[in-house]
Tab-separated table of C-alpha atoms and ligand atoms in Angstrom:
chain	number	residue	atom	x	y	z
H	1	MET	CA	73.729	123.393	95.712
H	2	SER	CA	73.466	126.588	97.930
H	3	VAL	CA	76.560	128.939	98.113
H	4	ASN	CA	76.496	128.168	101.816
H	5	ASN	CA	76.807	124.560	101.270
H	6	VAL	CA	80.013	122.899	102.486
H	7	PRO	CA	81.093	119.879	100.904
H	8	PHE	CA	83.282	117.147	102.621
H	9	LEU	CA	86.135	117.804	99.968
H	10	ASP	CA	86.613	119.340	96.708
H	11	LEU	CA	88.233	117.585	93.950
H	12	VAL	CA	87.430	119.736	91.388
H	13	ALA	CA	89.122	123.087	91.940
H	14	PRO	CA	92.623	121.689	92.163
H	15	HIS	CA	92.261	119.802	89.091
H	16	VAL	CA	90.861	122.844	87.200
H	17	GLU	CA	93.627	124.928	88.584
H	18	LEU	CA	96.218	122.765	87.122
H	19	GLU	CA	94.243	121.626	83.984
H	20	GLU	CA	96.605	122.883	81.280
H	21	GLU	CA	99.728	121.106	82.967
H	22	LEU	CA	97.517	117.848	83.375
H	23	VAL	CA	96.025	117.873	80.069
H	24	ALA	CA	99.842	118.206	78.784
H	25	VAL	CA	100.464	114.851	80.726
H	26	PHE	CA	97.740	113.098	78.558
H	27	ARG	CA	98.845	114.667	75.456
H	28	LYS	CA	102.535	113.649	75.801
H	29	ALA	CA	101.284	110.210	76.617
H	30	ILE	CA	99.122	109.769	73.735
H	31	ARG	CA	101.720	111.233	71.204
H	32	THR	CA	104.508	108.740	72.496
H	33	ALA	CA	102.103	105.829	73.238
H	34	GLY	CA	103.924	105.947	76.648
H	35	PHE	CA	101.183	104.156	78.704
H	36	ILE	CA	103.035	101.683	80.666
H	37	GLY	CA	106.290	102.261	82.566
H	38	GLY	CA	108.668	104.583	81.195
H	39	PRO	CA	109.935	108.058	82.177
H	40	MET	CA	106.681	109.195	83.739
H	41	VAL	CA	106.762	106.296	86.115
H	42	ASP	CA	110.425	106.448	86.903
H	43	GLY	CA	109.989	110.308	87.382
H	44	LEU	CA	107.172	109.949	89.827
H	45	GLU	CA	109.078	107.226	91.638
H	46	ARG	CA	112.145	109.450	92.040
H	47	ASP	CA	110.238	112.501	93.196
H	48	PHE	CA	108.052	110.768	95.629
H	49	ALA	CA	111.077	108.843	97.166
H	50	GLU	CA	112.723	112.322	97.599
H	51	PHE	CA	109.436	113.712	99.144
H	52	CYS	CA	109.365	110.670	101.683
H	53	GLY	CA	112.911	110.858	102.276
H	54	THR	CA	113.634	107.201	101.345
H	55	ARG	CA	115.927	105.422	98.816
H	56	HIS	CA	113.272	103.625	96.759
H	57	CYS	CA	109.731	104.130	95.650
H	58	VAL	CA	107.715	101.733	93.620
H	59	GLY	CA	104.613	102.866	91.893
H	60	VAL	CA	101.711	100.331	91.849
H	61	ASN	CA	98.056	100.241	91.085
H	62	SER	CA	96.495	101.066	94.514
H	63	GLY	CA	97.227	101.320	98.211
H	64	THR	CA	95.975	98.125	98.860
H	65	ASP	CA	98.379	96.389	96.426
H	66	ALA	CA	101.053	98.648	97.576
H	67	LEU	CA	100.495	97.074	101.100
H	68	ARG	CA	100.412	93.475	99.897
H	69	PHE	CA	103.478	93.960	97.801
H	70	ALA	CA	105.344	95.565	100.612
H	71	LEU	CA	104.327	92.826	103.120
H	72	MET	CA	105.204	89.990	100.834
H	73	ALA	CA	108.585	91.730	99.896
H	74	ALA	CA	109.525	92.281	103.528
H	75	GLY	CA	109.248	88.584	104.034
H	76	VAL	CA	105.672	88.005	105.034
H	77	GLN	CA	104.853	84.293	104.504
H	78	GLU	CA	101.926	82.178	103.850
H	79	GLY	CA	100.283	81.133	107.411
H	80	ASP	CA	101.947	83.897	109.212
H	81	LEU	CA	100.114	86.249	111.754
H	82	VAL	CA	100.476	90.099	111.016
H	83	VAL	CA	99.065	92.458	113.674
H	84	THR	CA	97.323	95.801	112.840
H	85	VAL	CA	94.531	97.954	114.686
H	86	PRO	CA	90.582	97.377	114.427
H	87	ASN	CA	89.937	101.037	113.309
H	88	THR	CA	91.185	101.247	109.792
H	89	PHE	CA	89.998	100.839	106.394
H	90	ILE	CA	89.383	97.246	105.221
H	91	ALA	CA	92.167	97.457	102.895
H	92	THR	CA	94.627	97.180	105.471
H	93	THR	CA	93.511	93.857	106.552
H	94	GLU	CA	92.546	92.449	103.056
H	95	ALA	CA	96.234	93.241	102.214
H	96	ILE	CA	97.389	91.269	105.172
H	97	SER	CA	95.195	88.184	104.183
H	98	GLN	CA	96.094	88.549	100.549
H	99	ALA	CA	99.940	88.408	101.503
H	100	GLY	CA	98.621	84.875	102.790
H	101	ALA	CA	98.814	85.590	106.395
H	102	ARG	CA	96.002	86.094	109.039
H	103	PRO	CA	95.354	89.584	110.258
H	104	ASP	CA	95.024	89.998	114.017
H	105	PHE	CA	94.485	93.316	115.948
H	106	VAL	CA	95.619	95.211	119.168
H	107	ASP	CA	93.578	98.132	120.307
H	108	VAL	CA	94.582	101.847	119.756
H	109	ASP	CA	95.579	104.698	121.976
H	110	GLU	CA	92.231	106.543	123.244
H	111	ARG	CA	93.402	109.978	122.048
H	112	THR	CA	95.474	109.244	118.706
H	113	TYR	CA	93.490	106.408	117.386
H	114	THR	CA	96.668	104.864	116.417
H	115	MET	CA	98.437	101.544	117.614
H	116	ASP	CA	98.942	101.370	121.149
H	117	PRO	CA	102.341	100.248	122.144
H	118	VAL	CA	101.325	99.050	125.709
H	119	LYS	CA	98.701	96.832	124.147
H	120	LEU	CA	101.001	95.585	121.479
H	121	ARG	CA	103.365	94.469	124.121
H	122	ALA	CA	100.572	92.824	126.225
H	123	PHE	CA	99.474	91.076	123.117
H	124	LEU	CA	103.107	89.745	122.413
H	125	GLU	CA	103.910	88.691	126.090
H	126	THR	CA	100.394	87.097	127.034
H	127	GLN	CA	99.176	85.777	123.947
H	128	CYS	CA	102.339	84.607	122.164
H	129	VAL	CA	105.304	82.605	123.286
H	130	ARG	CA	109.003	82.715	122.221
H	131	GLY	CA	110.034	79.908	119.890
H	132	GLU	CA	113.542	78.810	119.068
H	133	SER	CA	113.961	79.833	115.538
H	134	SER	CA	114.563	83.598	114.219
H	135	ARG	CA	110.927	83.719	113.367
H	136	ASN	CA	110.576	83.605	116.945
H	137	VAL	CA	107.235	84.609	118.211
H	138	VAL	CA	104.429	82.350	118.068
H	139	HIS	CA	100.652	83.144	118.673
H	140	LEU	CA	99.347	80.503	121.327
H	141	GLU	CA	95.976	80.133	120.110
H	142	THR	CA	96.517	79.625	116.249
H	143	GLY	CA	100.142	78.440	116.583
H	144	ARG	CA	101.048	80.806	114.021
H	145	PRO	CA	104.446	83.021	113.839
H	146	VAL	CA	103.862	86.495	114.345
H	147	THR	CA	106.136	88.210	111.782
H	148	ALA	CA	104.987	91.848	111.090
H	149	ILE	CA	102.979	94.588	112.267
H	150	VAL	CA	101.085	97.215	110.412
H	151	PRO	CA	100.891	100.576	112.339
H	152	VAL	CA	98.290	102.888	110.287
H	153	HIS	CA	98.952	106.545	110.222
H	154	LEU	CA	95.268	107.339	110.871
H	155	TYR	CA	93.758	110.708	109.533
H	156	GLY	CA	96.912	111.905	108.544
H	157	GLN	CA	98.810	111.431	111.953
H	158	MET	CA	101.508	109.022	112.409
H	159	ALA	CA	101.493	106.329	115.043
H	160	ASP	CA	104.055	106.524	118.054
H	161	MET	CA	106.698	104.698	116.125
H	162	ASP	CA	109.784	104.870	118.595
H	163	PRO	CA	107.971	102.360	121.182
H	164	LEU	CA	106.777	100.084	118.247
H	165	ILE	CA	110.257	100.144	116.896
H	166	GLU	CA	111.478	98.983	120.097
H	167	LEU	CA	108.976	96.198	120.481
H	168	ALA	CA	109.504	95.139	116.619
H	169	GLU	CA	113.308	94.666	117.405
H	170	GLU	CA	112.965	92.993	120.891
H	171	PHE	CA	110.372	90.423	119.339
H	172	HIS	CA	112.050	90.480	115.673
H	173	LEU	CA	108.991	91.822	113.979
H	174	MET	CA	109.009	93.469	110.647
H	175	ILE	CA	107.195	96.976	110.465
H	176	VAL	CA	105.266	97.876	107.385
H	177	GLU	CA	103.720	101.093	107.694
H	178	ASP	CA	100.098	101.725	106.349
H	179	ALA	CA	100.805	105.257	105.115
H	180	CYS	CA	97.728	105.493	103.051
H	181	GLN	CA	96.501	108.553	104.658
H	182	ALA	CA	99.699	110.446	105.781
H	183	HIS	CA	101.785	111.735	102.695
H	184	GLY	CA	104.018	114.214	104.372
H	185	ALA	CA	103.210	113.407	107.896
H	186	GLU	CA	105.962	113.626	110.114
H	187	TYR	CA	107.118	111.878	113.761
H	188	PHE	CA	109.578	113.308	116.138
H	189	SER	CA	111.730	110.310	117.043
H	190	ALA	CA	113.131	111.130	120.462
H	191	LYS	CA	115.242	108.310	120.147
H	192	GLU	CA	117.033	109.627	116.964
H	193	GLN	CA	116.478	113.359	117.845
H	194	ARG	CA	114.897	114.063	114.396
H	195	TRP	CA	111.760	114.342	112.672
H	196	ARG	CA	110.939	111.356	110.259
H	197	LYS	CA	108.689	111.281	107.389
H	198	ALA	CA	105.649	108.922	107.176
H	199	GLY	CA	106.936	106.130	104.944
H	200	SER	CA	110.632	106.155	105.902
H	201	VAL	CA	110.505	104.471	109.239
H	202	GLY	CA	109.475	100.875	108.630
H	203	ALA	CA	111.198	98.199	106.514
H	204	ALA	CA	108.694	99.414	103.997
H	205	ALA	CA	105.559	101.536	103.743
H	206	ALA	CA	102.299	101.849	101.622
H	207	PHE	CA	100.851	104.760	99.970
H	208	SER	CA	97.497	105.246	98.251
H	209	PHE	CA	96.795	107.788	95.481
H	210	TYR	CA	93.241	107.287	95.745
H	211	PRO	CA	91.717	110.624	94.289
H	212	GLY	CA	90.528	111.640	97.797
H	213	LYS	CA	93.782	111.113	99.430
H	214	ASN	CA	96.361	114.044	100.267
H	215	LEU	CA	97.997	113.269	97.055
H	216	GLY	CA	95.520	111.576	94.705
H	217	ALA	CA	95.611	110.421	91.036
H	218	CYS	CA	92.698	110.961	88.591
H	219	GLY	CA	91.953	107.262	89.084
H	220	GLU	CA	93.812	104.522	91.014
H	221	GLY	CA	97.383	104.614	92.204
H	222	GLY	CA	99.430	103.535	94.876
H	223	ALA	CA	103.214	103.532	95.886
H	224	ILE	CA	105.821	101.400	98.349
H	225	THR	CA	108.541	103.448	99.587
H	226	THR	CA	111.681	101.926	101.284
H	227	ASP	CA	115.128	102.020	101.964
H	228	ASP	CA	115.861	98.382	101.089
H	229	GLU	CA	117.209	97.571	97.951
H	230	GLN	CA	115.809	94.013	97.970
H	231	ILE	CA	112.498	95.124	98.892
H	232	ALA	CA	112.066	97.396	96.196
H	233	ARG	CA	113.320	94.922	93.768
H	234	THR	CA	110.830	92.317	94.904
H	235	CYS	CA	107.957	94.791	94.863
H	236	ARG	CA	109.005	95.542	91.179
H	237	MET	CA	108.791	92.043	90.262
H	238	LEU	CA	105.383	91.514	92.108
H	239	ARG	CA	103.818	94.489	90.266
H	240	GLU	CA	104.936	92.846	87.125
H	241	HIS	CA	104.119	89.333	87.019
H	242	GLY	CA	107.165	88.285	89.016
H	243	GLN	CA	109.382	89.029	85.956
H	244	SER	CA	113.011	90.157	86.350
H	245	LYS	CA	113.049	90.983	82.644
H	246	LYS	CA	110.399	90.592	79.990
H	247	TYR	CA	109.184	87.087	79.969
H	248	PHE	CA	111.626	85.643	82.510
H	249	HIS	CA	109.574	85.067	85.545
H	250	ASP	CA	111.499	84.237	88.793
H	251	MET	CA	108.241	83.822	90.516
H	252	GLU	CA	104.286	84.331	90.163
H	253	GLY	CA	103.456	87.963	90.536
H	254	TYR	CA	100.524	90.071	89.784
H	255	ASN	CA	99.442	92.841	87.255
H	256	GLY	CA	100.098	95.671	89.792
H	257	ARG	CA	101.575	98.435	87.869
H	258	LEU	CA	100.862	102.120	88.204
H	259	ASP	CA	99.594	103.660	84.781
H	260	SER	CA	102.246	106.209	83.135
H	261	ILE	CA	99.333	108.836	82.734
H	262	GLN	CA	98.458	108.668	86.277
H	263	ALA	CA	102.154	108.732	87.398
H	264	GLY	CA	102.628	111.959	85.130
H	265	LEU	CA	99.585	113.476	86.780
H	266	LEU	CA	100.693	112.570	90.130
H	267	GLN	CA	103.997	114.237	89.437
H	268	VAL	CA	102.376	117.408	88.679
H	269	LYS	CA	100.372	117.379	91.605
H	270	LEU	CA	103.220	116.219	93.955
H	271	ARG	CA	104.765	119.561	93.281
H	272	HIS	CA	101.696	121.231	94.963
H	273	LEU	CA	101.582	118.759	97.974
H	274	SER	CA	103.394	120.573	100.576
H	275	LYS	CA	101.360	123.800	99.783
H	276	TRP	CA	98.338	121.860	99.974
H	277	ASN	CA	99.304	119.873	103.188
H	278	GLY	CA	100.130	123.364	104.700
H	279	GLN	CA	96.654	124.619	103.733
H	280	ARG	CA	95.066	121.685	105.614
H	281	GLN	CA	97.100	122.481	108.580
H	282	GLN	CA	96.133	125.854	108.557
H	283	SER	CA	92.482	124.841	108.385
H	284	ALA	CA	93.172	122.584	111.232
H	285	LYS	CA	94.199	125.377	113.212
H	286	VAL	CA	91.135	127.462	112.312
H	287	TYR	CA	88.809	124.517	113.541
H	288	ASP	CA	90.891	124.091	116.509
H	289	GLU	CA	90.641	127.744	117.530
H	290	LEU	CA	86.773	127.829	116.850
H	291	LEU	CA	86.144	124.604	119.045
H	292	SER	CA	88.494	126.015	121.862
H	293	ALA	CA	86.758	129.296	121.732
H	294	PRO	CA	84.858	130.552	124.875
H	295	GLY	CA	81.332	129.331	124.761
H	296	ALA	CA	82.214	126.256	122.419
H	297	ASP	CA	80.994	122.876	123.846
H	298	PRO	CA	83.697	121.752	126.314
H	299	GLN	CA	82.969	118.266	125.481
H	300	LEU	CA	83.861	119.015	121.919
H	301	ASP	CA	87.678	118.510	121.884
H	302	PRO	CA	89.834	119.294	118.639
H	303	PRO	CA	91.798	116.308	117.576
H	304	PHE	CA	94.827	115.485	119.868
H	305	VAL	CA	98.296	116.371	118.510
H	306	PRO	CA	100.975	114.956	120.422
H	307	GLU	CA	104.414	116.950	120.627
H	308	TRP	CA	105.936	114.372	118.390
H	309	SER	CA	103.591	114.709	115.695
H	310	ARG	CA	103.277	116.957	112.662
H	311	PRO	CA	99.968	115.648	111.085
H	312	VAL	CA	98.797	116.623	107.667
H	313	TYR	CA	95.066	116.252	108.321
H	314	HIS	CA	94.105	113.849	105.642
H	315	LEU	CA	90.880	113.934	107.873
H	316	TYR	CA	89.682	116.279	110.664
H	317	VAL	CA	87.963	114.169	113.057
H	318	VAL	CA	85.949	115.046	116.407
H	319	ARG	CA	84.061	112.995	118.657
H	320	VAL	CA	80.412	113.501	119.366
H	321	ALA	CA	77.823	111.319	121.407
H	322	ALA	CA	74.833	111.607	119.416
H	323	ARG	CA	76.544	111.097	116.190
H	324	GLU	CA	73.633	110.154	113.970
H	325	ALA	CA	71.485	112.788	114.957
H	326	ILE	CA	74.405	115.558	114.634
H	327	GLN	CA	75.332	114.397	111.380
H	328	ALA	CA	71.753	114.446	109.888
H	329	ALA	CA	71.392	118.117	111.392
H	330	LEU	CA	74.623	119.013	109.665
H	331	SER	CA	73.521	117.500	106.443
H	332	ALA	CA	70.250	119.264	106.761
H	333	ALA	CA	72.083	122.444	107.122
H	334	GLY	CA	74.067	121.727	103.814
H	335	ILE	CA	77.313	120.608	105.611
H	336	ALA	CA	78.648	117.045	104.515
H	337	THR	CA	80.479	115.268	107.049
H	338	GLY	CA	82.015	111.695	107.045
H	339	ILE	CA	82.597	108.684	109.321
H	340	HIS	CA	85.973	106.911	109.383
H	341	TYR	CA	85.096	104.328	110.208
H	342	PRO	CA	81.502	103.158	111.470
H	343	VAL	CA	82.404	99.610	112.203
H	344	ALA	CA	85.566	98.489	113.912
H	345	LEU	CA	87.014	95.698	111.680
H	346	HIS	CA	86.757	92.879	114.367
H	347	LEU	CA	83.038	93.318	114.372
H	348	SER	CA	82.678	93.464	110.642
H	349	PRO	CA	81.001	90.227	109.112
H	350	ALA	CA	84.219	89.793	106.945
H	351	TYR	CA	85.969	88.968	110.106
H	352	ALA	CA	83.333	86.886	111.808
H	353	LYS	CA	85.910	83.928	111.246
H	354	LEU	CA	88.386	85.723	113.939
H	355	ALA	CA	85.512	85.047	116.576
H	356	TYR	CA	86.007	88.598	118.381
H	357	SER	CA	82.908	89.980	119.793
H	358	ARG	CA	81.887	93.301	121.296
H	359	GLY	CA	84.402	94.474	124.084
H	360	SER	CA	87.395	92.881	122.413
H	361	PHE	CA	88.865	96.356	121.514
H	362	PRO	CA	86.983	98.817	123.466
H	363	VAL	CA	88.941	101.897	122.496
H	364	ALA	CA	88.226	101.191	118.790
H	365	GLU	CA	84.755	100.325	119.268
H	366	ARG	CA	83.915	103.496	121.106
H	367	ALA	CA	85.736	105.508	118.312
H	368	ALA	CA	83.730	103.780	115.784
H	369	GLU	CA	80.357	104.910	117.556
H	370	GLU	CA	81.545	108.655	118.092
H	371	VAL	CA	83.971	109.904	115.397
H	372	LEU	CA	82.788	112.517	112.842
H	373	SER	CA	85.035	113.823	110.191
H	374	LEU	CA	84.405	117.571	109.346
H	375	PRO	CA	84.938	118.949	105.859
H	376	MET	CA	88.687	119.357	105.197
H	377	PHE	CA	90.541	120.028	102.002
H	378	PRO	CA	93.031	122.622	100.695
H	379	GLY	CA	90.884	125.757	99.951
H	380	LEU	CA	88.216	124.847	102.427
H	381	GLY	CA	88.360	128.720	103.864
H	382	PRO	CA	87.768	130.047	107.293
H	383	GLU	CA	84.081	131.341	106.329
H	384	ALA	CA	82.896	128.025	105.402
H	385	GLN	CA	84.778	126.500	108.744
H	386	GLN	CA	82.855	129.097	111.043
H	387	ARG	CA	79.307	127.839	109.350
H	388	VAL	CA	80.603	124.285	110.234
H	389	VAL	CA	81.386	124.865	113.571
H	390	ALA	CA	78.471	127.144	114.516
H	391	GLU	CA	76.011	124.408	112.894
H	392	LEU	CA	77.925	121.628	114.798
H	393	LEU	CA	77.762	123.530	118.134
H	394	ALA	CA	73.908	124.014	117.608
H	395	ALA	CA	73.518	120.496	116.618
H	396	THR	CA	75.267	119.165	119.815
H	397	ALA	CA	73.377	121.588	122.066
H	398	ALA	CA	70.246	120.360	120.771
H	399	THR	CA	71.064	116.559	121.297
H	400	VAL	CA	72.190	117.044	124.895
H	401	GLY	CA	70.239	115.200	127.210
H	402	ALA	CA	68.891	112.817	124.570
H	403	ALA	CA	72.749	111.881	124.152
H	404	ALA	CA	73.544	111.493	127.771
H	405	ARG	CA	76.005	108.745	128.151
P	501	PLP	C1	92.936	104.250	101.253
P	501	PLP	C2	93.413	103.393	102.154
P	501	PLP	C3	94.016	102.167	101.745
P	501	PLP	C4	93.835	101.533	100.460
P	501	PLP	O1	94.063	102.373	99.319
P	501	PLP	P1	93.610	102.168	97.865
P	501	PLP	O2	94.490	102.920	96.998
P	501	PLP	O3	92.184	102.582	97.924
P	501	PLP	O4	93.759	100.534	97.532
P	501	PLP	C5	94.737	101.346	102.845
P	501	PLP	N1	94.743	101.840	104.005
P	501	PLP	C6	94.191	102.971	104.393
P	501	PLP	C7	94.350	103.326	105.817
P	501	PLP	C8	93.593	103.877	103.510
P	501	PLP	O5	93.037	105.025	103.903
C-alpha cells in the first residue's frame, strides 16, 4: 500500500495505541478465569449507561440480538407488525422478524435519510385502522397489530424524534431505537428543550459493538439501553436462557451474552469514545469545507445536518450520480470508499415475500443508487481528506455528461 493510499477506516492504530491497556484486560481475564459475566461486564454496563444517560444497560453478543431482545422485552409479540425504514442494514429487519413480528417500511426523509414522520403518519392513517383494544392500530392488509417503530439513527445522525414520539403516543406504539451507528449522537428535543443522547429516547435502544462501529469490540458485541427496569430485567433473562437465577427458567431465552473480555476491552475504549467522536466531527468539518469551497462541484453537497442534530459521523456520506464509475476512479487512485447500502431492503430477495416493487419507497431507492461513503475514522487527517476530495471532484467532473440524469 502506497503512503498516499487512503483506507476506508483504520482499525489497527487505535488498538496499537491502547495495546498495553487492552492486553492487561486479557491478562486479568485469564488469571481469574473471568470469561462470562462478572465485574468487567457489570463495569461496562455501568459506564455505557452513564455515557448514554440511561438508567440501565444490558450487554449482549451483538447489535442484532440487542435489537431483538429490546423489541421482545418492550412487548413486541408474535404476529405483530413493526415499522422501520428500507435503507438500513438488514440486521434491523432480521431482529424484527426474529422477535416474531413482520417488518414493514415507511420511506425516509430526502436529506437526512432517517424515518420521515410525515410518511409514518400517512402509513398509520391510510393503511391502518384503529381497533378497540389498547393494541389498537391494525394494519388493513395483513390484519396485524402495529405495535412498535424502529427509527434508525443512520450514519451517526439521530432521526427526528419529537414528531415520531408524538405519533407513537397518538397511536400507542413503542419506540425502539436502532442506535447501532450512533454511539454518542445527540438530538435537540424542542418539546423538552434539551439535548438527548441516542439510546435514551425510546422505550429501549440497541447498540452494536461490531469492530467498525464508533465504539467497537475486538470481536462481536452489543448492548441495550433503557430507563425501564422491567425491560432491562427481561433483556437480562433473554440473553441468558430465560433464567432469573441459574437453572431457574421463567421462559425460553437465548445464549446472547457479551464476553467478559470484550466488555473489558470496550470499557477501556469507551474512555476514548468522546475524543474519537470529536475527531470524526473535526474531519467532517474539513470535508464540509472542502466540498463547499469555491470551484467545488455544486452538485456535491456535504451531508445535511439539521439544527437539532449533533451527529457522530459513523459514516460521511455524499451523493453522486455516476456512483459506480466514481467509486472505481477513487479505488484506482488508492482511495477506499463504501456504499451504505446498495439495495433498499424492500427490493432485496430476502423480503420478496413482502411483495414491494421498485417505486414503493422512492427516496430510499434513489439513495441506494447514489450514496457513497468517504473514508472516515479518528485520525484520518486533513491531508488525506484533501486527496480524497480532489480525486472525488476529478472523478465527478470526468463523469459529467455520461451521468446526466
Ligand atoms: C451494525 C448494525 C446492526 C447490527 O449490529 P451487529 O453487532 O453487527 O449485529 C444493526 N443495525 C444497524 C443500523 C447497524 O449498522
